PDB file of C-alpha atoms in Angstrom:
ATOM      1  CA  MET A 577    -121.145 -40.260   2.484  1.00  0.00           C
ATOM      2  CA  ALA A 578    -119.497 -38.379  -0.319  1.00  0.00           C
ATOM      3  CA  SER A 579    -121.388 -40.445  -2.782  1.00  0.00           C
ATOM      4  CA  GLY A 580    -124.577 -39.435  -0.934  1.00  0.00           C
ATOM      5  CA  ILE A 581    -123.720 -35.676  -0.830  1.00  0.00           C
ATOM      6  CA  ARG A 582    -122.976 -35.927  -4.609  1.00  0.00           C
ATOM      7  CA  GLN A 583    -126.143 -37.446  -5.432  1.00  0.00           C
ATOM      8  CA  ARG A 584    -128.340 -35.154  -3.365  1.00  0.00           C
ATOM      9  CA  TYR A 585    -126.715 -32.227  -4.880  1.00  0.00           C
ATOM     10  CA  LEU A 586    -127.363 -33.514  -8.419  1.00  0.00           C
ATOM     11  CA  ASP A 587    -130.799 -34.415  -7.429  1.00  0.00           C
ATOM     12  CA  VAL A 588    -131.638 -30.832  -6.088  1.00  0.00           C
ATOM     13  CA  LEU A 589    -129.913 -29.198  -9.158  1.00  0.00           C
ATOM     14  CA  GLY A 590    -131.791 -31.346 -11.627  1.00  0.00           C
ATOM     15  CA  SER A 591    -135.095 -30.691  -9.914  1.00  0.00           C
ATOM     16  CA  ILE A 592    -134.396 -26.972  -9.942  1.00  0.00           C
ATOM     17  CA  TYR A 593    -133.478 -26.882 -13.673  1.00  0.00           C
ATOM     18  CA  LEU A 594    -136.366 -29.250 -14.626  1.00  0.00           C
ATOM     19  CA  TYR A 595    -138.769 -26.833 -13.033  1.00  0.00           C
ATOM     20  CA  ASN A 596    -137.289 -23.709 -14.581  1.00  0.00           C
ATOM     21  CA  GLU A 597    -136.899 -25.181 -18.108  1.00  0.00           C
ATOM     22  CA  HIS A 598    -140.616 -26.129 -17.924  1.00  0.00           C
ATOM     23  CA  ARG A 599    -141.711 -22.727 -16.615  1.00  0.00           C
ATOM     24  CA  GLY A 600    -139.446 -21.150 -19.346  1.00  0.00           C
ATOM     25  CA  TYR A 601    -141.200 -22.691 -22.213  1.00  0.00           C
ATOM     26  CA  THR A 602    -144.741 -22.363 -21.034  1.00  0.00           C
ATOM     27  CA  ALA A 603    -143.912 -18.786 -20.025  1.00  0.00           C
ATOM     28  CA  ILE A 604    -142.681 -18.058 -23.679  1.00  0.00           C
ATOM     29  CA  ASP A 605    -146.004 -19.166 -25.090  1.00  0.00           C
ATOM     30  CA  ARG A 606    -147.370 -16.042 -23.349  1.00  0.00           C
ATOM     31  CA  VAL A 607    -144.657 -13.904 -25.026  1.00  0.00           C
ATOM     32  CA  LEU A 608    -145.496 -15.432 -28.316  1.00  0.00           C
ATOM     33  CA  GLN A 609    -149.036 -14.524 -28.137  1.00  0.00           C
ATOM     34  CA  ALA A 610    -147.949 -10.936 -27.323  1.00  0.00           C
ATOM     35  CA  VAL A 611    -145.584 -10.627 -30.200  1.00  0.00           C
ATOM     36  CA  ARG A 612    -148.010 -12.185 -32.580  1.00  0.00           C
ATOM     37  CA  ALA A 613    -150.674  -9.712 -31.740  1.00  0.00           C
ATOM     38  CA  ARG A 614    -148.226  -6.726 -31.644  1.00  0.00           C
ATOM     39  CA  SER A 615    -146.153  -7.439 -34.538  1.00  0.00           C
ATOM     40  CA  PRO A 616    -147.821 -10.136 -36.840  1.00  0.00           C
ATOM     41  CA  GLY A 617    -145.446  -9.165 -39.742  1.00  0.00           C
ATOM     42  CA  ASP A 618    -142.033  -9.376 -37.754  1.00  0.00           C
ATOM     43  CA  LEU A 619    -141.546 -13.025 -38.865  1.00  0.00           C
ATOM     44  CA  GLU A 620    -137.934 -13.004 -37.864  1.00  0.00           C
ATOM     45  CA  LEU A 621    -138.583 -11.969 -34.272  1.00  0.00           C
ATOM     46  CA  ILE A 622    -141.522 -14.645 -34.212  1.00  0.00           C
ATOM     47  CA  ARG A 623    -139.366 -17.313 -35.653  1.00  0.00           C
ATOM     48  CA  ALA A 624    -136.443 -16.564 -33.129  1.00  0.00           C
ATOM     49  CA  ILE A 625    -138.887 -16.760 -30.214  1.00  0.00           C
ATOM     50  CA  GLU A 626    -140.399 -20.086 -31.451  1.00  0.00           C
ATOM     51  CA  GLN A 627    -136.896 -21.540 -31.601  1.00  0.00           C
ATOM     52  CA  HIS A 628    -136.280 -20.316 -28.220  1.00  0.00           C
ATOM     53  CA  ARG A 629    -139.406 -22.033 -26.893  1.00  0.00           C
ATOM     54  CA  ARG A 630    -138.238 -25.346 -28.644  1.00  0.00           C
ATOM     55  CA  ASP A 631    -134.899 -25.048 -26.958  1.00  0.00           C
ATOM     56  CA  GLU A 632    -136.461 -24.651 -23.556  1.00  0.00           C
ATOM     57  CA  ARG A 633    -138.658 -27.721 -24.234  1.00  0.00           C
ATOM     58  CA  LYS A 634    -135.595 -29.695 -25.481  1.00  0.00           C
ATOM     59  CA  HIS A 635    -133.716 -28.972 -22.244  1.00  0.00           C
ATOM     60  CA  TYR A 636    -136.650 -29.847 -20.108  1.00  0.00           C
ATOM     61  CA  VAL A 637    -136.984 -33.301 -21.996  1.00  0.00           C
ATOM     62  CA  MET A 638    -133.164 -33.734 -21.306  1.00  0.00           C
ATOM     63  CA  PHE A 639    -133.601 -33.408 -17.670  1.00  0.00           C
ATOM     64  CA  ARG A 640    -136.904 -35.486 -17.492  1.00  0.00           C
ATOM     65  CA  ARG A 641    -134.842 -38.235 -19.178  1.00  0.00           C
ATOM     66  CA  TRP A 642    -131.988 -37.871 -16.642  1.00  0.00           C
ATOM     67  CA  PHE A 643    -134.392 -38.492 -13.872  1.00  0.00           C
ATOM     68  CA  GLU A 644    -136.096 -41.435 -15.739  1.00  0.00           C
ATOM     69  CA  ARG A 645    -132.562 -43.062 -16.158  1.00  0.00           C
ATOM     70  CA  ARG A 646    -132.219 -42.911 -12.316  1.00  0.00           C
ATOM     71  CA  GLY A 647    -135.650 -44.335 -11.680  1.00  0.00           C
ATOM     72  CA  VAL A 648    -136.647 -41.251  -9.414  1.00  0.00           C
ATOM     73  CA  MET A 649    -139.054 -38.374  -9.624  1.00  0.00           C
ATOM     74  CA  PRO A 650    -137.728 -34.960  -9.223  1.00  0.00           C
ATOM     75  CA  LEU A 651    -138.243 -32.927  -6.114  1.00  0.00           C
ATOM     76  CA  ALA A 652    -141.657 -31.190  -6.048  1.00  0.00           C
ATOM     77  CA  LEU A 653    -140.863 -27.360  -6.406  1.00  0.00           C
ATOM     78  CA  GLY A 654    -142.919 -24.398  -6.868  1.00  0.00           C
ATOM     79  CA  ARG A 655    -142.394 -20.910  -8.195  1.00  0.00           C
ATOM     80  CA  ARG A 656    -140.127 -19.740  -5.282  1.00  0.00           C
ATOM     81  CA  PHE A 657    -137.415 -21.781  -7.179  1.00  0.00           C
ATOM     82  CA  GLY A 658    -138.152 -20.196 -10.605  1.00  0.00           C
ATOM     83  CA  HIS A 659    -135.876 -17.295 -11.722  1.00  0.00           C
ATOM     84  CA  ILE A 660    -138.235 -15.887 -14.161  1.00  0.00           C
ATOM     85  CA  ASP A 661    -141.164 -16.577 -11.815  1.00  0.00           C
ATOM     86  CA  ARG A 662    -139.552 -14.285  -9.056  1.00  0.00           C
ATOM     87  CA  PHE A 663    -138.428 -11.732 -11.678  1.00  0.00           C
ATOM     88  CA  VAL A 664    -141.752 -11.270 -12.957  1.00  0.00           C
ATOM     89  CA  GLU A 665    -143.179 -10.990  -9.476  1.00  0.00           C
ATOM     90  CA  LEU A 666    -140.726  -8.310  -8.394  1.00  0.00           C
ATOM     91  CA  VAL A 667    -140.913  -6.407 -11.586  1.00  0.00           C
ATOM     92  CA  PHE A 668    -144.527  -6.563 -12.446  1.00  0.00           C
ATOM     93  CA  GLY A 669    -146.015  -7.025  -9.042  1.00  0.00           C
ATOM     94  CA  ARG A 670    -147.921 -10.286  -9.949  1.00  0.00           C
ATOM     95  CA  THR A 671    -147.125 -13.930 -10.869  1.00  0.00           C
ATOM     96  CA  ILE A 672    -146.636 -15.018 -14.442  1.00  0.00           C
ATOM     97  CA  ASP A 673    -150.158 -16.645 -14.521  1.00  0.00           C
ATOM     98  CA  ARG A 674    -151.656 -13.401 -13.456  1.00  0.00           C
ATOM     99  CA  LEU A 675    -149.747 -11.301 -15.861  1.00  0.00           C
ATOM    100  CA  ASP A 676    -152.065  -9.135 -17.981  1.00  0.00           C
ATOM    101  CA  THR A 677    -151.036 -10.516 -21.386  1.00  0.00           C
ATOM    102  CA  GLN A 678    -153.468  -7.987 -23.142  1.00  0.00           C
ATOM    103  CA  ALA A 679    -151.718  -5.068 -21.292  1.00  0.00           C
ATOM    104  CA  VAL A 680    -148.311  -6.132 -22.342  1.00  0.00           C
ATOM    105  CA  ILE A 681    -149.619  -6.267 -25.877  1.00  0.00           C
ATOM    106  CA  ASP A 682    -151.064  -2.684 -25.682  1.00  0.00           C
ATOM    107  CA  ARG A 683    -148.323  -0.825 -23.909  1.00  0.00           C
ATOM    108  CA  ASP A 684    -144.826  -0.454 -25.301  1.00  0.00           C
ATOM    109  CA  ASP A 685    -143.332   0.145 -21.761  1.00  0.00           C
ATOM    110  CA  LEU A 686    -144.492  -3.044 -20.507  1.00  0.00           C
ATOM    111  CA  PHE A 687    -143.405  -5.147 -23.555  1.00  0.00           C
ATOM    112  CA  GLU A 688    -139.897  -3.399 -23.208  1.00  0.00           C
ATOM    113  CA  ARG A 689    -139.906  -4.332 -19.585  1.00  0.00           C
ATOM    114  CA  LEU A 690    -140.840  -7.840 -20.333  1.00  0.00           C
ATOM    115  CA  CYS A 691    -138.020  -8.249 -23.011  1.00  0.00           C
ATOM    116  CA  ARG A 692    -135.449  -6.856 -20.530  1.00  0.00           C
ATOM    117  CA  VAL A 693    -136.558  -9.279 -17.810  1.00  0.00           C
ATOM    118  CA  ILE A 694    -136.347 -12.288 -20.361  1.00  0.00           C
ATOM    119  CA  SER A 695    -132.943 -11.190 -21.686  1.00  0.00           C
ATOM    120  CA  LEU A 696    -131.397 -10.686 -18.200  1.00  0.00           C
ATOM    121  CA  THR A 697    -132.750 -13.987 -17.238  1.00  0.00           C
ATOM    122  CA  GLU A 698    -131.219 -15.846 -20.199  1.00  0.00           C
ATOM    123  CA  GLN A 699    -127.902 -14.066 -19.730  1.00  0.00           C
ATOM    124  CA  ARG A 700    -127.825 -15.096 -16.093  1.00  0.00           C
ATOM    125  CA  GLY A 701    -128.580 -18.703 -17.090  1.00  0.00           C
ATOM    126  CA  TYR A 702    -125.671 -18.798 -19.498  1.00  0.00           C
ATOM    127  CA  ARG A 703    -123.288 -17.491 -16.620  1.00  0.00           C
ATOM    128  CA  GLN A 704    -124.642 -20.020 -14.427  1.00  0.00           C
ATOM    129  CA  VAL A 705    -124.122 -22.929 -16.865  1.00  0.00           C
ATOM    130  CA  GLU A 706    -120.412 -21.802 -17.315  1.00  0.00           C
ATOM    131  CA  ALA A 707    -119.926 -22.043 -13.544  1.00  0.00           C
ATOM    132  CA  LEU A 708    -121.707 -25.554 -13.288  1.00  0.00           C
ATOM    133  CA  LEU A 709    -119.659 -26.995 -16.168  1.00  0.00           C
ATOM    134  CA  ALA A 710    -116.618 -26.532 -13.705  1.00  0.00           C
ATOM    135  CA  ASN A 711    -118.430 -27.809 -10.775  1.00  0.00           C
ATOM    136  CA  ARG A 712    -116.936 -31.208  -9.525  1.00  0.00           C
ATOM    137  CA  PHE A 713    -120.148 -32.803  -8.979  1.00  0.00           C
ATOM    138  CA  VAL A 714    -121.662 -32.029 -12.288  1.00  0.00           C
ATOM    139  CA  ARG A 715    -118.338 -33.089 -13.964  1.00  0.00           C
ATOM    140  CA  SER A 716    -118.715 -36.425 -12.163  1.00  0.00           C
ATOM    141  CA  ASP A 717    -121.863 -37.150 -14.076  1.00  0.00           C
ATOM    142  CA  PRO A 718    -121.216 -37.434 -17.953  1.00  0.00           C
ATOM    143  CA  VAL A 719    -124.842 -37.029 -18.981  1.00  0.00           C
ATOM    144  CA  MET A 720    -125.425 -34.078 -16.852  1.00  0.00           C
ATOM    145  CA  MET A 721    -122.257 -32.480 -18.347  1.00  0.00           C
ATOM    146  CA  ARG A 722    -123.571 -33.131 -21.967  1.00  0.00           C
ATOM    147  CA  ILE A 723    -126.937 -31.650 -20.814  1.00  0.00           C
ATOM    148  CA  PHE A 724    -125.250 -28.431 -19.720  1.00  0.00           C
ATOM    149  CA  ARG A 725    -122.984 -28.197 -22.871  1.00  0.00           C
ATOM    150  CA  VAL A 726    -126.196 -28.303 -24.889  1.00  0.00           C
ATOM    151  CA  ILE A 727    -127.582 -25.304 -22.937  1.00  0.00           C
ATOM    152  CA  ARG A 728    -124.460 -23.396 -23.045  1.00  0.00           C
ATOM    153  CA  GLU A 729    -124.535 -23.714 -26.806  1.00  0.00           C
ATOM    154  CA  ASP A 730    -128.159 -22.719 -27.120  1.00  0.00           C
ATOM    155  CA  GLU A 731    -128.136 -20.043 -24.667  1.00  0.00           C
ATOM    156  CA  PRO A 732    -126.837 -16.910 -26.554  1.00  0.00           C
ATOM    157  CA  SER A 733    -129.487 -17.247 -29.191  1.00  0.00           C
ATOM    158  CA  HIS A 734    -132.083 -16.903 -26.518  1.00  0.00           C
ATOM    159  CA  TRP A 735    -131.512 -13.429 -25.301  1.00  0.00           C
ATOM    160  CA  ALA A 736    -130.551 -12.080 -28.799  1.00  0.00           C
ATOM    161  CA  PRO A 737    -133.982 -11.679 -30.309  1.00  0.00           C
ATOM    162  CA  TYR A 738    -135.108  -9.547 -27.192  1.00  0.00           C
ATOM    163  CA  GLU A 739    -131.918  -7.466 -27.247  1.00  0.00           C
ATOM    164  CA  GLY A 740    -132.216  -6.952 -30.878  1.00  0.00           C
ATOM    165  CA  TRP A 741    -135.910  -5.874 -30.623  1.00  0.00           C
ATOM    166  CA  LEU A 742    -134.864  -3.332 -27.803  1.00  0.00           C
ATOM    167  CA  GLU A 743    -132.049  -1.964 -29.863  1.00  0.00           C
ATOM    168  CA  ARG A 744    -134.164  -1.414 -32.802  1.00  0.00           C
ATOM    169  CA  ARG A 745    -136.613   0.365 -30.856  1.00  0.00           C
ATOM    170  CA  ARG A 746    -133.946   2.498 -29.178  1.00  0.00           C
ATOM    171  CA  SER A 747    -135.532   1.481 -25.840  1.00  0.00           C
ATOM    172  CA  ARG A 748    -134.024   2.825 -22.581  1.00  0.00           C
ATOM    173  CA  PRO A 749    -131.246   0.985 -21.135  1.00  0.00           C
ATOM    174  CA  TYR A 750    -131.541  -1.655 -18.245  1.00  0.00           C
ATOM    175  CA  ARG A 751    -132.588  -0.083 -15.258  1.00  0.00           C
ATOM    176  CA  ARG A 752    -130.330  -0.376 -12.235  1.00  0.00           C
ATOM    177  CA  ARG A 753    -133.407  -1.897 -10.242  1.00  0.00           C
ATOM    178  CA  GLU A 754    -133.704  -4.557 -12.895  1.00  0.00           C
ATOM    179  CA  ARG A 755    -130.184  -5.566 -12.674  1.00  0.00           C
ATOM    180  CA  TRP A 756    -130.108  -5.590  -8.982  1.00  0.00           C
ATOM    181  CA  THR A 757    -133.326  -7.582  -8.926  1.00  0.00           C
ATOM    182  CA  ASP A 758    -131.511 -10.228 -11.123  1.00  0.00           C
ATOM    183  CA  THR A 759    -128.604 -10.487  -8.836  1.00  0.00           C
ATOM    184  CA  PHE A 760    -130.928 -10.691  -5.742  1.00  0.00           C
ATOM    185  CA  ILE A 761    -132.861 -13.487  -7.041  1.00  0.00           C
ATOM    186  CA  HIS A 762    -129.724 -15.486  -8.150  1.00  0.00           C
ATOM    187  CA  SER A 763    -128.229 -14.895  -4.670  1.00  0.00           C
ATOM    188  CA  GLU A 764    -131.305 -15.659  -2.849  1.00  0.00           C
ATOM    189  CA  LEU A 765    -131.595 -19.065  -4.751  1.00  0.00           C
ATOM    190  CA  LEU A 766    -127.854 -19.891  -4.443  1.00  0.00           C
ATOM    191  CA  PHE A 767    -127.117 -19.042  -0.889  1.00  0.00           C
ATOM    192  CA  LEU A 768    -130.367 -19.557   0.802  1.00  0.00           C
ATOM    193  CA  LYS A 769    -133.105 -21.638  -1.053  1.00  0.00           C
ATOM    194  CA  LEU A 770    -130.611 -24.269  -2.457  1.00  0.00           C
ATOM    195  CA  PRO A 771    -128.922 -25.061   0.657  1.00  0.00           C
ATOM    196  CA  VAL A 772    -132.283 -25.272   2.681  1.00  0.00           C
ATOM    197  CA  LEU A 773    -133.549 -27.650   0.035  1.00  0.00           C
ATOM    198  CA  PHE A 774    -130.429 -29.767   0.002  1.00  0.00           C
ATOM    199  CA  LEU A 775    -130.562 -30.145   3.850  1.00  0.00           C
ATOM    200  CA  ASN A 776    -134.478 -30.911   3.838  1.00  0.00           C
ATOM    201  CA  PRO A 777    -135.022 -34.590   4.050  1.00  0.00           C
ATOM    202  CA  PHE A 778    -138.798 -34.282   4.106  1.00  0.00           C
ATOM    203  CA  GLN A 779    -139.154 -32.421   0.628  1.00  0.00           C
ATOM    204  CA  ARG A 780    -141.417 -34.525  -1.227  1.00  0.00           C
ATOM    205  CA  ARG A 781    -141.074 -35.705  -4.959  1.00  0.00           C
ATOM    206  CA  ARG A 782    -143.575 -35.133  -7.661  1.00  0.00           C
ATOM    207  CA  THR A 783    -145.971 -37.778  -8.560  1.00  0.00           C
ATOM    208  CA  ASP A 784    -146.207 -36.689 -12.100  1.00  0.00           C
ATOM    209  CA  TRP A 785    -144.181 -34.700 -14.801  1.00  0.00           C
ATOM    210  CA  PRO A 786    -144.668 -31.018 -14.989  1.00  0.00           C
ATOM    211  CA  ASP A 787    -145.606 -31.295 -18.783  1.00  0.00           C
ATOM    212  CA  ALA A 788    -148.360 -33.903 -18.110  1.00  0.00           C
ATOM    213  CA  ALA A 789    -150.875 -31.016 -18.362  1.00  0.00           C
ATOM    214  CA  ASP A 790    -149.398 -29.041 -21.020  1.00  0.00           C
ATOM    215  CA  ALA A 791    -151.750 -27.860 -23.852  1.00  0.00           C
ATOM    216  CA  GLN A 792    -150.781 -28.690 -27.410  1.00  0.00           C
ATOM    217  CA  THR A 793    -149.218 -25.555 -28.837  1.00  0.00           C
ATOM    218  CA  ALA A 794    -148.128 -24.222 -32.204  1.00  0.00           C
ATOM    219  CA  ALA A 795    -144.503 -24.962 -31.540  1.00  0.00           C
ATOM    220  CA  GLY A 796    -145.422 -28.699 -31.902  1.00  0.00           C
ATOM    221  CA  PRO A 797    -143.790 -31.729 -30.341  1.00  0.00           C
ATOM    222  CA  ILE A 798    -140.109 -32.259 -29.291  1.00  0.00           C
ATOM    223  CA  ALA A 799    -138.168 -33.254 -32.390  1.00  0.00           C
ATOM    224  CA  PRO A 800    -136.421 -36.542 -32.148  1.00  0.00           C
ATOM    225  CA  GLY A 801    -132.934 -36.956 -31.266  1.00  0.00           C
ATOM    226  CA  THR A 802    -132.882 -34.407 -28.481  1.00  0.00           C
ATOM    227  CA  ALA A 803    -132.127 -36.748 -25.517  1.00  0.00           C
ATOM    228  CA  VAL A 804    -128.533 -36.757 -24.339  1.00  0.00           C
ATOM    229  CA  GLU A 805    -127.522 -40.421 -24.160  1.00  0.00           C
ATOM    230  CA  ARG A 806    -124.587 -41.937 -22.394  1.00  0.00           C
TER     231      ARG A 806
END
């Protein structure tokens, strides 16, 4: 029974991370579109966001290979399990896919808001990884531990470019509502959605991988050597 609980927990955890890493790098494509249009000469910022995109893609591939090794597909999850999805919906009042990229390009206040959302999401992700590295179920899986160690190493560089841009612009500090929203989304996932998913034996699995329909982007393919092997 203990082994079954452990496997189910890791299955749910891996599925949630697989979804979020895929959603992360595909959402960053929209951010890059906005930055390249707004500030085509800010090459340092563009390169930093491109690296963020490559890291998110790398993390996604590591979780995909973790599932492939086990010979099972991840659970089929939607945007209600995505931190950035929920954050954008609650702050902007619409889904990521319906976010008006041109409006974000044209309006400083909307771009600043987007930078704050991304930065808070990445900082939350770092704190969550720190907690998971101490989790006994995660510690029982050497490959999962290596994946989260890679994420912990990469994560600080992910919020840095957005924080730096906000500081250079002397933008307004984080709003209390934005911080509350971040806390609410995390609590909702941790204490409600994750337990319900864990206990739901009827949750179907994906029949394909999330990146099956990805368009080729300027970020290019995943670099070799990004898998975390046993």
